[in-house]
Every structure is written in C-alpha cells, then in structure tokens.
Amino acid sequence: MQQQVIIVGGGMVGLSLALMLAKASIAVKLLEAIKYPNYDDADLAPYHSSFDARNSALSRRSVQIYQELGLWDALQVHATPIFEVNITEQGSFGKARLKAAQEKVENFGQVIENAWLGRVLLTEVKKQPLIELIDGVQVTSLKQNKDQVYIEALRQDQCLSLQTALLIAADGRDSFCRQALGIGASEHDYDQVAIVTTVQTSKPHQHIGFERFSALGPLALLPLPGEYRRSVVWPVKKGTEHEWLGDENDQHFLDALQQTYGDRAGKFQKTGRRFSFPLSQVLAEKQAIGRVVLMGNAAHTIHPVAGQGFNLCMRDAYVLVRSLTEQLSKSDDIGEPTMLLAYEQARLSDQQRVIKFCDSVVRGFIHQNPMLKLIRNTGLIAFDMIPGVKPLVANYAMGLKA
C-alpha cells in the first residue's frame, strides 16, 4: 500500500513541497484554508493570501530545485536574474558591490512576483495524480499516537476525519498545528511594517538589486520583468505605514523613495498599490514532534531584509524529501519519529546561520548613532575590499553552502 503524506498549508512552501514529494513518488493530500483563485485569464495572476503583492528573490539553489522539478521554464518567463547587488547607507560613505561576473556565476538568483510563482505552482499541482488538493478547509483538531496522526477539519458544512503516518504542518507563522501540538515559539516584534509595491523608473534596472539603509528603514529595490519595473520592500516603523498607503499618497511615496534612494534609478515615475505586512521573528521551539514536522513559517518566520526566508524553507523541504525517500527505499516507516528528529538536527546549522544573519543586519542598521554608522560603513568598505570575503558571502546568499 502506498503511504500518503498530509500537508496542512498550501502556500508557496506547501505547494513546492507537495511537488517534490510527488516527484519522489510519494502521494500527498494537501489541505489549504483559503479557496484558491480561478485562473481564467492567462495574462493575470490574482492575489491569494499566500501569493500576494510580495516578491521572492529565489537563490540559485532554489532555482536548481525548481529545475529538478521541471518547473523552471514556466517560472523563468516571470522572473528576472540579478547580475549585481549594491549595498549602501543613506548619507554615509560606505558601500559594497557584488557582481556575478566577478564571482564567476551566471547570476545571484532570480526575482519573481509571488502571485506568478503561486500560479505556476498551483497549476502544476493540479496536474499531478499523486496530489489531492483540498482548499477551503479549516483544520480544527490534531492528535497523534505512536502509529498515526489524526486530524479533523471543516469544509463548508462537511466534516472531514483524516489520518496519516506523517503530517507536515506548513500553515504559517500563527500555525494552528503548532499550537495544537503544544509546541511553543519565541517571538520578537521588530516594531516594523514592510511596505511592498512595484514601481516604474526612468532608468532601466540593468538587473541590479539594491539594499539602501536609511533612517526610515532598509529599502530593497529589485529588478522585475520589464526593463523599467522594480519591486520595493521598505520596512518602516510600525504606526507610520498609513502615511505611505492609499492612492492619495502616491506622489508622497514616490518623493520619499526619490529622496532616500537618490538618482541612481533616475526618476521614480509610477507606483502600484502599496501593501503592508507587520514584521516579526517567530521561531518554533521544536520542528519535529512524534509524526509531525513543522515547515515554512510555522517553523521559522524571519525578517525579509536579506530575502532568505523562502529560500531557507526550500532547502528544508528538499532535505526532508530526501530523508523520506531514503526511508521508503528501505521499506521503513515514512513517519518514523527518530528519522524526523534526525532531519531537524541536520537542518539546524543552516537555519541558525541564516536567522542570526538576518536578525543581526536588522539590529545593526536600526540605530542612527554616529559612531555605529561609522562602524557600519567601515565594515561595508572592508567587505568590498578584503579578498575572499565576497565569494563566501555570495555562496551563502545563493544557498550553495547550506
């Protein structure tokens, strides 16, 4: 009898994981709380709670995983490669620059709008005979014993009772599954809200990504398909976000971008609708308990400052599927708790490194003390000049040294 895995949570991580499992000939039942949009127009990608206005900077490792899944050709149409990364601080002398050609790589990764990433993933999931997709379903109970995991769920007026040898909880930072299992989580509120949108500039982006640290917050400007389109992710102090939202504030927002960023992109000409997302770090105290594994934001939600969150989740998923495949090759129990604990231990080093790095960057640039600014900018210059540092950082950022 073929063993079936249940995934709770059908966002980008859940969909990607389901496709990895199906490729490994493992049957999947995927439960998603929100109804998915209908894709009637081939030229549109409607927003979903998990495929919203945000963008993902896919590392080279994430791109490789999608290539292995046979999905990259469909994704590449909506993605833009990054050939160069510039890091600066407003009003300061320090700067650092990474160039793909100098690091002898094709690019540092690809930027894709989450709405298109979600559309491509969902379309592929619906084609897979090994994946049963159930959306609009709310899990209401989760229990387990030494042999099985049992869940109950509601879909409209229908009550579902399901069981599995392995449940993967990818149901977000406020994970119901994590709470039902009694797994605690540490949380740090950064007192920031990310303003996310797309802008058009008078100068072409030339496939350059920018990280610009300012008193308002760390501004990320990344290239998008279309020579003059760029994505904006701008964490600002919580409580000030309303100043930048709403159609009536379009010009005010563009003026603030111009003042913060300068003229490197030319003139900021147009902005799309702005969306806001509160920023916090949430880390589960455990990621494997019994026959349940936490995945994605349910396991670790981190600050988007370095664009590493989704890429970290992709590496988690890839290693988990590899562990499950090895287990099945020996005809062993796919949900064996000792194996799941070994998976958790195998991933801790990579996770802790990325989490610490992102948290340190946010905390390190949040203060405007002149002495701290001097130290930061001296560090940027050192990064730009000391031999051997750039290749190491570039490999980590590309997910190739996990």
CSV table of C-alpha atoms in Angstrom, one decimal, residues 29 129 150 194 216 275:
chain,number,residue,atom,x,y,z
A,29,LYS,CA,-3.1,15.2,0.5
A,129,PRO,CA,-2.2,12.5,-10.0
A,150,TYR,CA,-5.4,12.2,13.3
A,194,ALA,CA,7.0,46.3,5.4
A,216,LEU,CA,13.2,55.3,7.7
A,275,PHE,CA,0.5,46.8,0.8
